[in-house]
Amino acid sequence: MSPGNPEPGTAGTDLHMHSTASDGALPPAELVHRAAALGVSRLALTDHDTTAGVAEAVRAGEAAGVEVVAGVELSTLWCGREIHVVGLGMAHHPVFDQGLAYQQQQRWQRAEAIADRLHKRGLPGALQGVAGDGERAPGRSHFADWLVAQGAVRDRPQAFKRYLGRQGSAWVRPAWVSLDTGVRWIRLAGGIAVLAHPFAYRMTGAWRRRLCTAFVEAGGEAVEVVTGRTTPVQVRDGIGLALRHGLLASAGSDFHAPGTGLEPGRLLPLPDAVAPVSQLVRDHRDGGPGRAASGAPGIRPR
Ligand code: MN
Ligand code: MN
Ligand code: MN
């Protein structure tokens, strides 16, 4: 890995965003079109615990001249904390695919348990309210929106405070895969594991360094240095984490919906001090050196 940035700048690259395949507001093709209109030429669709939207995004990207990388954002557990791991550039692999099926099952079981708790608190019908067409598993933000629509709460933050958050009355402890196993799934499918939004977790700097050490030991290769919400101070601290732990740097908006203040590709620049993960994704997709056999072009329609 050469020091410095092998790709002059990472403008136009956004490696973290969501569609209606999980809790995003835009269908994959619309998301790609919005990103293209905002100057994004390369993106990863990273829905929560699913790659169901990737095929549509790839097709839309081919038509719009946007390179679409197969992505995912896994919810994992490490030391009792929920840690998100972005995977980039996976191909289909039975262990990875079964892993996603397990995570989806956990999401449905958690949704049923949340709905039960809400029912006991006088709010029946939540599961039907959040199930949609049954294609994508409901997440807590779907419940939050349902609670707002019911008039039970004012807004999403209040929904999390009163019901869905750790202190809320409908809190359900998730049974996500472990961090180690989640990283292993991504690697088995030929993907690169990225520690998502390292400053979004409530933990001390010492715990964050422990987390990075565990992530590297598990096979993680990159850390998200820039997200749509990252401050300049956090970019500096993120670079510090990347250098200290030998991780590549990733940048992704974590865009979910228009009108939230985040937009595809709207990111602080990734400093030259660290190597961007995007180069590795490209080498890997082209079957370049240093990566295991697959050289797969990413997940495509079967
Ligand atoms: Mn989300
Ligand atoms: Mn996340
Ligand atoms: Mn995300």
PDB file of C-alpha atoms and ligand atoms in Angstrom, residues 16 18 48 73-75 82-86 196-197 200-201 224 254 256, ligand 2:
ATOM      1  CA  HIS A  16     -22.459   4.479   1.856  1.00  0.00           C
ATOM      2  CA  HIS A  18     -29.553   3.484   1.540  1.00  0.00           C
ATOM      3  CA  HIS A  48     -28.987  -2.646   6.094  1.00  0.00           C
ATOM      4  CA  GLU A  73     -24.234  -2.427   5.964  1.00  0.00           C
ATOM      5  CA  LEU A  74     -24.242  -5.238   8.507  1.00  0.00           C
ATOM      6  CA  SER A  75     -25.477  -4.702  12.045  1.00  0.00           C
ATOM      7  CA  GLU A  82     -24.104  -2.564  18.096  1.00  0.00           C
ATOM      8  CA  ILE A  83     -21.376  -1.895  15.535  1.00  0.00           C
ATOM      9  CA  HIS A  84     -22.074  -1.330  11.841  1.00  0.00           C
ATOM     10  CA  VAL A  85     -19.810  -2.853   9.215  1.00  0.00           C
ATOM     11  CA  VAL A  86     -20.028  -1.769   5.584  1.00  0.00           C
ATOM     12  CA  ALA A 196     -18.806   2.368   9.589  1.00  0.00           C
ATOM     13  CA  HIS A 197     -19.073   5.816  11.238  1.00  0.00           C
ATOM     14  CA  ALA A 200     -21.272   7.560  15.955  1.00  0.00           C
ATOM     15  CA  TYR A 201     -20.824   5.005  18.746  1.00  0.00           C
ATOM     16  CA  GLU A 224     -15.109   5.401   7.342  1.00  0.00           C
ATOM     17  CA  ASP A 254     -25.044   7.534   4.750  1.00  0.00           C
ATOM     18  CA  HIS A 256     -31.292   7.904   3.532  1.00  0.00           C
TER      19      HIS A 256
HETATM   20 MN    MN B   2     -25.028   2.753  10.376  1.00  0.00          MN
END
